[in-house]
PDB file of C-alpha atoms in Angstrom:
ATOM      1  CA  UNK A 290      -1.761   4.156  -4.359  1.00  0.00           C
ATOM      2  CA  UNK A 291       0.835   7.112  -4.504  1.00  0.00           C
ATOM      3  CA  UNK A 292       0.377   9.497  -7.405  1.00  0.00           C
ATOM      4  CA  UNK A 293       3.706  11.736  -8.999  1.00  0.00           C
ATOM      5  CA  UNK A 294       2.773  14.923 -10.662  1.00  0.00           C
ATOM      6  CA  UNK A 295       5.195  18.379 -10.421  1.00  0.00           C
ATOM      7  CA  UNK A 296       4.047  20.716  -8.275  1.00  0.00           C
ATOM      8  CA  UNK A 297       1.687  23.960 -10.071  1.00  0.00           C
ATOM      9  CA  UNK A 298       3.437  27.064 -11.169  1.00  0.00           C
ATOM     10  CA  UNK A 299       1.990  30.023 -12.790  1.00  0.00           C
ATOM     11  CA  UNK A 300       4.930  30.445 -15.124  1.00  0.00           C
ATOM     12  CA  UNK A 301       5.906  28.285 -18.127  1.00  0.00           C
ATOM     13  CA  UNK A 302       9.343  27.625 -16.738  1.00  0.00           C
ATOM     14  CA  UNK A 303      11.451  24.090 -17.619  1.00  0.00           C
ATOM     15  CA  UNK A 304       9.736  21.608 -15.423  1.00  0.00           C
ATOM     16  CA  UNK A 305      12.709  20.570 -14.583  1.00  0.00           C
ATOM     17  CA  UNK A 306      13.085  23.126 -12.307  1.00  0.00           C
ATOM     18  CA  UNK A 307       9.706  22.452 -10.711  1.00  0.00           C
ATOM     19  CA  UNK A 308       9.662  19.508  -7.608  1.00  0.00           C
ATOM     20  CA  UNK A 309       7.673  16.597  -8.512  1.00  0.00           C
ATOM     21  CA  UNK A 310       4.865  16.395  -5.622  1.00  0.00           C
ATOM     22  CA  UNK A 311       2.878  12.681  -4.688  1.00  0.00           C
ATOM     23  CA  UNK A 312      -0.075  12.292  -3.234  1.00  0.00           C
ATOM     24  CA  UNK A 313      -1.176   9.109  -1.524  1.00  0.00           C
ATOM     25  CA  UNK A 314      -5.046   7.744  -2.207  1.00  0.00           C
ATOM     26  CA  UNK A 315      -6.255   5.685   0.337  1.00  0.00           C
ATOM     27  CA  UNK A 316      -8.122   2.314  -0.114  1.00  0.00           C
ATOM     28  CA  UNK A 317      -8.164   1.573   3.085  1.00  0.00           C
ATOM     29  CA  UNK A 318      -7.131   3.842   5.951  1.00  0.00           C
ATOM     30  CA  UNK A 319      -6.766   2.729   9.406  1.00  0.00           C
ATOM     31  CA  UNK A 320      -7.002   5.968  11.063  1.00  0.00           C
ATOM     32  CA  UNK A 321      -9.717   7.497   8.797  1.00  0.00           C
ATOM     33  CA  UNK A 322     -13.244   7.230  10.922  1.00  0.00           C
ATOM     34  CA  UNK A 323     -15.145   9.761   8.650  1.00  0.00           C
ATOM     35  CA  UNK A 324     -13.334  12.991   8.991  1.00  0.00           C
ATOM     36  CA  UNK A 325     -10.558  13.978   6.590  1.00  0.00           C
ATOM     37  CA  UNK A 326      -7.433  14.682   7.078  1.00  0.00           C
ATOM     38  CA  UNK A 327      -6.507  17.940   8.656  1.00  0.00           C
ATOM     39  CA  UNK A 328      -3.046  18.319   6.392  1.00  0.00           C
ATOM     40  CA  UNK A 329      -3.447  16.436   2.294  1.00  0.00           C
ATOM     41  CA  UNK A 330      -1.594  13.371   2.578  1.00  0.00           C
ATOM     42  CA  UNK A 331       1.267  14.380  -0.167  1.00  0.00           C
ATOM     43  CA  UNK A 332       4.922  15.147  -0.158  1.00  0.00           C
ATOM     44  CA  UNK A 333       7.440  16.666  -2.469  1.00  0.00           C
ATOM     45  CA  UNK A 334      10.536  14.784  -4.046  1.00  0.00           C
ATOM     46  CA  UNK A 335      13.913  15.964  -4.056  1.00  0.00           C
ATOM     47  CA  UNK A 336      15.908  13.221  -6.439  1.00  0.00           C
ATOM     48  CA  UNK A 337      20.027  13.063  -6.001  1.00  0.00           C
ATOM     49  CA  UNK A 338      21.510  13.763  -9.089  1.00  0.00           C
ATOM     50  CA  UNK A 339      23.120  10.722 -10.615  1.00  0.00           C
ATOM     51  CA  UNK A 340      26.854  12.128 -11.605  1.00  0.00           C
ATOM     52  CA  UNK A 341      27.479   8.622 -12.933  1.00  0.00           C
ATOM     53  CA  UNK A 342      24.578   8.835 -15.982  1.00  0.00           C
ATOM     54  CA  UNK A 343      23.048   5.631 -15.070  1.00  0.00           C
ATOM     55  CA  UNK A 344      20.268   4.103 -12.655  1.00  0.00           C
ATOM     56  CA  UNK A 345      16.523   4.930 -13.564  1.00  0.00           C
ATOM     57  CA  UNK A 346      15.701   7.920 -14.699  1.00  0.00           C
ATOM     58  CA  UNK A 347      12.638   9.816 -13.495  1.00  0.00           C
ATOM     59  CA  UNK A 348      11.963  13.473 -14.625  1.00  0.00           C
ATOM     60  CA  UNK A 349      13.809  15.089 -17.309  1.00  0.00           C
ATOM     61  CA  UNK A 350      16.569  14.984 -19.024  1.00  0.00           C
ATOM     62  CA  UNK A 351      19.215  11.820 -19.101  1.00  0.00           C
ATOM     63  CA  UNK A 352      22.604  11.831 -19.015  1.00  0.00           C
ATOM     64  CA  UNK A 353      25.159  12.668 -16.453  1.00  0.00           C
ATOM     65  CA  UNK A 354      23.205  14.869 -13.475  1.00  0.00           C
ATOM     66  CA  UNK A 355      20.099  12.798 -14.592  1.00  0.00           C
ATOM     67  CA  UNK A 356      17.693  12.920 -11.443  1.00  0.00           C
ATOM     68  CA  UNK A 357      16.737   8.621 -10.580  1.00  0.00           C
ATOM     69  CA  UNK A 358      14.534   7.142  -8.785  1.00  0.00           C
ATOM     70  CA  UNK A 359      17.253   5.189  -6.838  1.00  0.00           C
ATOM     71  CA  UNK A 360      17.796   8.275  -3.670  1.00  0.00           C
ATOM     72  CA  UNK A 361      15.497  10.514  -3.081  1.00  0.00           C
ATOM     73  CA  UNK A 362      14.406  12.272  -0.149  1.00  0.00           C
ATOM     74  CA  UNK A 363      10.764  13.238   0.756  1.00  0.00           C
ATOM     75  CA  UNK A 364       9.632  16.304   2.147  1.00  0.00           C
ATOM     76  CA  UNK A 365       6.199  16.786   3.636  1.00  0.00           C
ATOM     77  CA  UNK A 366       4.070  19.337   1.292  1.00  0.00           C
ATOM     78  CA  UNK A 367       2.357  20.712   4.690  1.00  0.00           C
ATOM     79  CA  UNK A 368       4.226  23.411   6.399  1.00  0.00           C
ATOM     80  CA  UNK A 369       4.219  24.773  10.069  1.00  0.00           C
ATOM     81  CA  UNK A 370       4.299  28.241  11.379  1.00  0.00           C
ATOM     82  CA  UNK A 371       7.655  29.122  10.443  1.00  0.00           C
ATOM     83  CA  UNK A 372       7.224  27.200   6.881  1.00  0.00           C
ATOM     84  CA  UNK A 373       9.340  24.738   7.503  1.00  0.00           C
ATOM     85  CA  UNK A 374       7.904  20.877   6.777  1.00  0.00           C
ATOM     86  CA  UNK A 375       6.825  19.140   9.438  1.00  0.00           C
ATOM     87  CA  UNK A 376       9.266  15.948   8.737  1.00  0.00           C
ATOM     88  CA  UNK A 377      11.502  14.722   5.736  1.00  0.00           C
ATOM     89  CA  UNK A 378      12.676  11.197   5.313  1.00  0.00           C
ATOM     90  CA  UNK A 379      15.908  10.043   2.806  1.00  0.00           C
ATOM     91  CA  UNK A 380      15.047   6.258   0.370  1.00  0.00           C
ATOM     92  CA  UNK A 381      17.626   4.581  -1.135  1.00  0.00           C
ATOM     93  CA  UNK A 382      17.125   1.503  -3.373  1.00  0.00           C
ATOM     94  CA  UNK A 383      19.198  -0.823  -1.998  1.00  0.00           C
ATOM     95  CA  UNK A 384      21.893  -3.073  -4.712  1.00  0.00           C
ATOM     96  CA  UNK A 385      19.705  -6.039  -4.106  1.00  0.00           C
ATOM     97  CA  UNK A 386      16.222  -4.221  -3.903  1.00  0.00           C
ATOM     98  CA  UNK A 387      15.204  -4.832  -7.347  1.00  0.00           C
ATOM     99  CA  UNK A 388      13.665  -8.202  -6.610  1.00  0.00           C
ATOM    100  CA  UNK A 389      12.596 -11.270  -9.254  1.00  0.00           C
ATOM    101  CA  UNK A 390       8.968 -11.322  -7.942  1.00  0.00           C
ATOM    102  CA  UNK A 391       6.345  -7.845  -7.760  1.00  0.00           C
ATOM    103  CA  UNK A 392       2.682  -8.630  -6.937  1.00  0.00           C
ATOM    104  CA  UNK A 393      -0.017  -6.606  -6.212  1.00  0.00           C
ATOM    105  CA  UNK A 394      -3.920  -7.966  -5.804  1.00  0.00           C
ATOM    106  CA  UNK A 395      -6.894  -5.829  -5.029  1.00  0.00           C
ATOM    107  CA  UNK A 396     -10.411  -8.068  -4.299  1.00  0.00           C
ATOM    108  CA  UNK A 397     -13.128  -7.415  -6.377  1.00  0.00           C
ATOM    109  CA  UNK A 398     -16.704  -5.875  -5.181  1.00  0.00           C
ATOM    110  CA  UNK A 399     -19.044  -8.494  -4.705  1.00  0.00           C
ATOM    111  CA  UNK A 400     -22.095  -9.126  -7.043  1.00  0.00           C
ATOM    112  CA  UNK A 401     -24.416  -6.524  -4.629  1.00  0.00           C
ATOM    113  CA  UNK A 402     -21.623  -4.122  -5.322  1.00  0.00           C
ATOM    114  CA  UNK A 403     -20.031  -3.727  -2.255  1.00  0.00           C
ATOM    115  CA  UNK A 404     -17.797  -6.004  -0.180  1.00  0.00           C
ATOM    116  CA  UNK A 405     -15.056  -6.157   1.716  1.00  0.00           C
ATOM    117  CA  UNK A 406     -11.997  -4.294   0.415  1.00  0.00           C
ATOM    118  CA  UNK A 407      -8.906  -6.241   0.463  1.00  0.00           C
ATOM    119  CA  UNK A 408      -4.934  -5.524  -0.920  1.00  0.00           C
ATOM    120  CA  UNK A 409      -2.338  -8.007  -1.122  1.00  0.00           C
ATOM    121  CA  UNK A 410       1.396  -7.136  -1.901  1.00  0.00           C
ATOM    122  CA  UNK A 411       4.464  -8.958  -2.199  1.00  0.00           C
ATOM    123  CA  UNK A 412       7.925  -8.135  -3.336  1.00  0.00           C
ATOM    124  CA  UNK A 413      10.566 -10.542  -3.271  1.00  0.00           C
ATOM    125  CA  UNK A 414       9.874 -13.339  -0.505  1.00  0.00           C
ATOM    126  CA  UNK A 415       8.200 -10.729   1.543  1.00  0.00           C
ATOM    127  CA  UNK A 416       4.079  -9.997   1.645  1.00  0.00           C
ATOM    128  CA  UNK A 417       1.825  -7.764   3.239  1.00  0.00           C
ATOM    129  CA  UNK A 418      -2.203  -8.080   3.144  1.00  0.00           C
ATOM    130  CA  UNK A 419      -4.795  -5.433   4.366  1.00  0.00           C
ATOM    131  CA  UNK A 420      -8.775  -5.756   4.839  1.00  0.00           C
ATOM    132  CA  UNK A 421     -10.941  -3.040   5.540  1.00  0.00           C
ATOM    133  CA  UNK A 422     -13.004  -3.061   8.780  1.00  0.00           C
ATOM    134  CA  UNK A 423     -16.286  -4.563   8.733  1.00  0.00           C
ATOM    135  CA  UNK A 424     -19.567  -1.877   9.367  1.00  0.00           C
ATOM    136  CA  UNK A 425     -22.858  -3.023  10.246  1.00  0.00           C
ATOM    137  CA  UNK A 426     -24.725   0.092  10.069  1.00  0.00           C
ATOM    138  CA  UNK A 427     -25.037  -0.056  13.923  1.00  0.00           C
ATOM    139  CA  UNK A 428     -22.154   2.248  14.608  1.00  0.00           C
ATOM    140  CA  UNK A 429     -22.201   5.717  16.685  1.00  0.00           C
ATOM    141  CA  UNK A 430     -20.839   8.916  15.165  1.00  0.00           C
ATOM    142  CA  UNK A 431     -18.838  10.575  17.322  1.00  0.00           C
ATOM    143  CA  UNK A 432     -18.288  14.109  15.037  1.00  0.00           C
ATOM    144  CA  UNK A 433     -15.847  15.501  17.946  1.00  0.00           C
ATOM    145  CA  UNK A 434     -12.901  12.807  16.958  1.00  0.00           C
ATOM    146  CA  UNK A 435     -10.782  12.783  14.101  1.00  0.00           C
ATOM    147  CA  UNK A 436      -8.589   9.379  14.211  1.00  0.00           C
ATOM    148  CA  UNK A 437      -9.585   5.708  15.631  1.00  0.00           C
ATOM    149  CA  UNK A 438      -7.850   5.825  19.218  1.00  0.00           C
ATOM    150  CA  UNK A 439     -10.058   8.596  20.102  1.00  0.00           C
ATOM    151  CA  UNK A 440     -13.153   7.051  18.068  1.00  0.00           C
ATOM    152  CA  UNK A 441     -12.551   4.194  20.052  1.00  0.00           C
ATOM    153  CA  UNK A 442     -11.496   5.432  23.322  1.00  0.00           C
ATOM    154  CA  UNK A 443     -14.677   8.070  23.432  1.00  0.00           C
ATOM    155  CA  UNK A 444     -16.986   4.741  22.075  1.00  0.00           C
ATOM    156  CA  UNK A 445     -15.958   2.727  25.310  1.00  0.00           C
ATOM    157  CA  UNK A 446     -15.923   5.570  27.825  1.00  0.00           C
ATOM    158  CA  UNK A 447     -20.226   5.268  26.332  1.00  0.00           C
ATOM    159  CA  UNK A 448     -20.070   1.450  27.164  1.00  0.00           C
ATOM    160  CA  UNK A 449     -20.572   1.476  23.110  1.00  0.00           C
ATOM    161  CA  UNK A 450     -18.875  -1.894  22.501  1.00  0.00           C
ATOM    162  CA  UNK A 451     -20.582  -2.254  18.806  1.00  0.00           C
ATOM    163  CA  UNK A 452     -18.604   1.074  17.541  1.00  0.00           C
ATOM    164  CA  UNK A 453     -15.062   0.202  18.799  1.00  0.00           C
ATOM    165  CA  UNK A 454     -15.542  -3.168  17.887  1.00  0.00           C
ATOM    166  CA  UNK A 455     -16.674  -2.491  14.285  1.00  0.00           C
ATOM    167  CA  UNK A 456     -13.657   0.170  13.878  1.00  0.00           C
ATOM    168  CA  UNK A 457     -11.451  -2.652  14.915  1.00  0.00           C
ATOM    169  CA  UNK A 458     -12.124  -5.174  12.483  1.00  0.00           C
ATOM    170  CA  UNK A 459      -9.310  -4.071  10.371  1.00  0.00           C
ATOM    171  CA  UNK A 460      -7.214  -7.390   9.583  1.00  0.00           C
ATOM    172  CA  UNK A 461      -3.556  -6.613   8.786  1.00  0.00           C
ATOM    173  CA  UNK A 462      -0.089  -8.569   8.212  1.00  0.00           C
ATOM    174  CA  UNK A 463       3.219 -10.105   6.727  1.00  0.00           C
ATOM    175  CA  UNK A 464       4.862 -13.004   5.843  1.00  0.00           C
ATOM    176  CA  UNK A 465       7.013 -14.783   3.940  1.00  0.00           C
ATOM    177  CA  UNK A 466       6.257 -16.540   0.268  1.00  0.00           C
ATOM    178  CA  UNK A 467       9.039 -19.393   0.418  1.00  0.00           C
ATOM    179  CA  UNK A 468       7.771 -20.516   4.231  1.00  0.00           C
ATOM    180  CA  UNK A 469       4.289 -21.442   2.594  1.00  0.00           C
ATOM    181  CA  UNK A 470       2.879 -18.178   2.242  1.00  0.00           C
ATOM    182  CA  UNK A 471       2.983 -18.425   6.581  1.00  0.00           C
ATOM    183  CA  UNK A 472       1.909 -15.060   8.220  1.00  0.00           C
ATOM    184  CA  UNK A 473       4.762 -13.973  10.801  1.00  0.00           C
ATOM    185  CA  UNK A 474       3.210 -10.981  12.098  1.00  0.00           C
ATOM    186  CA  UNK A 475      -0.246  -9.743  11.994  1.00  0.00           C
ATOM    187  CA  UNK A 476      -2.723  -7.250  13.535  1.00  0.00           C
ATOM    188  CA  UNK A 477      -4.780 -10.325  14.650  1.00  0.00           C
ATOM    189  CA  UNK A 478      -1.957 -12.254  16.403  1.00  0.00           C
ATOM    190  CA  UNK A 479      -3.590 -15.448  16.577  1.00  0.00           C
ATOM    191  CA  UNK A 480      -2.974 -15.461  13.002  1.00  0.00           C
ATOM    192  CA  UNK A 481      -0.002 -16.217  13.496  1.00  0.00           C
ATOM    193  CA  UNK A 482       1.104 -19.086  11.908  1.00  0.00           C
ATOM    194  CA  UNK A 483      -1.852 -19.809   9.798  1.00  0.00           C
ATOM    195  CA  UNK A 484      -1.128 -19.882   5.400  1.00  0.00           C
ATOM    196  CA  UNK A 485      -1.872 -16.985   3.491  1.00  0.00           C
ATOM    197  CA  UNK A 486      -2.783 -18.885   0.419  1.00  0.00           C
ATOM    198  CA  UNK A 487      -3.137 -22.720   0.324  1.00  0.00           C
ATOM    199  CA  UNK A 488      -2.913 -25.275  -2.459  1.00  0.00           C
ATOM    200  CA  UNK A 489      -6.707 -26.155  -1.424  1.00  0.00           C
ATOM    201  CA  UNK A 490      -7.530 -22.214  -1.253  1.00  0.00           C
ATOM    202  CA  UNK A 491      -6.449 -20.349  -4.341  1.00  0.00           C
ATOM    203  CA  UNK A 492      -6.339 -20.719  -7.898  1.00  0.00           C
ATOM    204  CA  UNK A 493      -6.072 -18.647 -11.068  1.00  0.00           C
ATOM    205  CA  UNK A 494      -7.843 -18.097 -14.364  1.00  0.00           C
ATOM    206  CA  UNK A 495      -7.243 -16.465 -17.338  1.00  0.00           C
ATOM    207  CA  UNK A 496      -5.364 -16.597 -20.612  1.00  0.00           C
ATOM    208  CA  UNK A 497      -2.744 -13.382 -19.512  1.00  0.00           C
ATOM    209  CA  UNK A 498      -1.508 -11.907 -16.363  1.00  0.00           C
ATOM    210  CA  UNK A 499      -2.631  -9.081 -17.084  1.00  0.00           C
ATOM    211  CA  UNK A 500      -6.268 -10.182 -17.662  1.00  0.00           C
ATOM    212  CA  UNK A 501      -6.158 -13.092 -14.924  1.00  0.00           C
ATOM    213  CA  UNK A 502      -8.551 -13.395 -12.002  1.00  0.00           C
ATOM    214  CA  UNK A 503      -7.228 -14.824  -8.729  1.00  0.00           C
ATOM    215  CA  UNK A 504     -10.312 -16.722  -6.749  1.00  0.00           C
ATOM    216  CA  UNK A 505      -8.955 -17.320  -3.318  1.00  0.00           C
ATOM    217  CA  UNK A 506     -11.611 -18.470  -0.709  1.00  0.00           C
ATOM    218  CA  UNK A 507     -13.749 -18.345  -3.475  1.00  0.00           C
ATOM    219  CA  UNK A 508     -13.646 -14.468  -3.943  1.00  0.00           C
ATOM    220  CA  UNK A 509     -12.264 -12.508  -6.778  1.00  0.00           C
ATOM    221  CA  UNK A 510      -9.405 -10.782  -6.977  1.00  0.00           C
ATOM    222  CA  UNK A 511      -7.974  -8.614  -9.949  1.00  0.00           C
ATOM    223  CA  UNK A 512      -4.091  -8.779 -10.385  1.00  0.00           C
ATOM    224  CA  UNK A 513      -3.183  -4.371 -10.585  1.00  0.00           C
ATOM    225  CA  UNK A 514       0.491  -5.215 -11.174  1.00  0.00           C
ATOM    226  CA  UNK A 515       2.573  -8.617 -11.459  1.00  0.00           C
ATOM    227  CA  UNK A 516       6.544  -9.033 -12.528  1.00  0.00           C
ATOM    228  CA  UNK A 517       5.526 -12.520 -13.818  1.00  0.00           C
ATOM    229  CA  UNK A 518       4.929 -13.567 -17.461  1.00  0.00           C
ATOM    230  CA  UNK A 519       2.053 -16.193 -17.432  1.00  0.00           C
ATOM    231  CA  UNK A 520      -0.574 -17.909 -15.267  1.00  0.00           C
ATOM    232  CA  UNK A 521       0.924 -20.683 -14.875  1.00  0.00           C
ATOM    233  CA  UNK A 522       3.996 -19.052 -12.857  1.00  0.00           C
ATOM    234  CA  UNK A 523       1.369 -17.197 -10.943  1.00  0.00           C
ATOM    235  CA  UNK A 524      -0.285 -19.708  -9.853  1.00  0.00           C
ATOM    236  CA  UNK A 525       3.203 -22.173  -8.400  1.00  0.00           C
ATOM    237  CA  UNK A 526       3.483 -18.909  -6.386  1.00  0.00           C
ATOM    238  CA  UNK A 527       0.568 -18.545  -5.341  1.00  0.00           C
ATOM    239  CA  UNK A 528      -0.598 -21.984  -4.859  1.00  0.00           C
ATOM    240  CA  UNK A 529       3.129 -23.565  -3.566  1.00  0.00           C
ATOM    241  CA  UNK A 530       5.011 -20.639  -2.502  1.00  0.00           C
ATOM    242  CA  UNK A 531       7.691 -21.453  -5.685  1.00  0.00           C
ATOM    243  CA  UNK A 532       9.604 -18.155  -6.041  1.00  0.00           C
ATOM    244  CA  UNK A 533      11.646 -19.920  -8.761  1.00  0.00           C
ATOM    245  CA  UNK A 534       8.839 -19.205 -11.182  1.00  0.00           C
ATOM    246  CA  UNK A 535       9.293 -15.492 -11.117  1.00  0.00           C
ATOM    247  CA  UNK A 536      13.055 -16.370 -12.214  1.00  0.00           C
ATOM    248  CA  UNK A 537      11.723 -18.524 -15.306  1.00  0.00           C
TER     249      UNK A 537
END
């Protein structure tokens, strides 16, 4: 979950002149083992002016010299010795990369309030799915390590199989929707292969997207954000891997 806010200024100055700044929060982090980060997990946005006047605006303004959300390059809000940032990277929305189909699924706590954490995301014929590691309250703290290959590399150096066992139970992956949902690459790579979702596995209830529960393996799963209009489409995707819904 990325979050866009302009960066703080002790001024009332035009905000336009101020840099946006996100911040990414974490449902599930891979290399978080109970110590925080050392550097916040955020970066500022520079947006290319759009001397055209069209694309998606994001900011303020419009018009010709709008700033859009189609280029943009992101600069990392931490700063070495020099103050320089550490890294910058350039996105550009590609012609084609505004696709029919936009899904994203988060699972539901279970009734004791707790639970495995899951995400599921697809855009166009491409997914991604993420569970969180599994604890059983048997673990060893290690205080002296701040990311999992040293968690896991100081837990077996202590024969402590249980810890870097636990830390690894993070299940990962991607596919494609119109192969059947089929999982091409995953964390797990005997996986590979297997069907996301299934006729047999998933289903959806509800009277509107928007207030629709997904039950796949008979678990819940809220729907945070979907480009489709009713249940019914959701569920062909879902259930048969029929993109042509989302074009309905």
């Amino acid at each position: 979950c990325t979050m866009l806010r302009y960066e703080e200024s002790g001024g009332n100055e035009d905000r336009s002149r101020r840099r946006p700044v996100c911040t990414r929060h974490h449902f599930i982090d891979w290399n978080f083992v109970g110590v925080g980060r050392s550097r916040p997990n955020k970066w500022f946005v520079e947006f290319k002016n759009d001397k055209d006047g069209g694309g998606a605006r994001i900011g303020d303004g419009g018009g010709v010299g709008a700033r859009t959300g189609d280029v943009w390059k992101e600069w990392s809000f931490a700063r070495d010795d020099y103050g320089q940032c550490y890294y910058w990277e350039r996105w550009e929305r590609l012609e084609e990369g505004r696709p029919d189909l936009v899904l994203a699924m988060r699972k539901r706590e279970d009734d004791s309030g707790g639970g495995r954490d899951g995400i599921v995301v697809a855009v166009g014929n491409h997914f991604n799915y993420l569970f969180d590691r599994v604890l059983t309250g048997k673990e060893q703290k290690y205080s002296s390590v701040t990311n999992l290959v040293d968690l896991v590399d100081m837990a077996l150096q202590n024969d402590d199989f249980v810890t870097a066992q636990s830390y690894l139970t993070i299940e990962g992956g991607h596919g494609t929707i119109k192969s059947g949902w089929v999982i091409d690459t995953a964390i797990q790579s005997w996986k590979e292969g297997e069907q996301l979702f299934t006729p047999k596995n998933v289903r959806v209830i509800g009277d509107s997207v928007e207030e629709s529960i997904v039950i796949w393996n008979n678990e819940k799963w809220d729907v945070w954000e979907c480009s489709l209009k009713s249940v019914a489409e959701l569920e062909r995707v879902l259930r048969f891997g029929d993109l042509n819904a989302s074009r309905l």
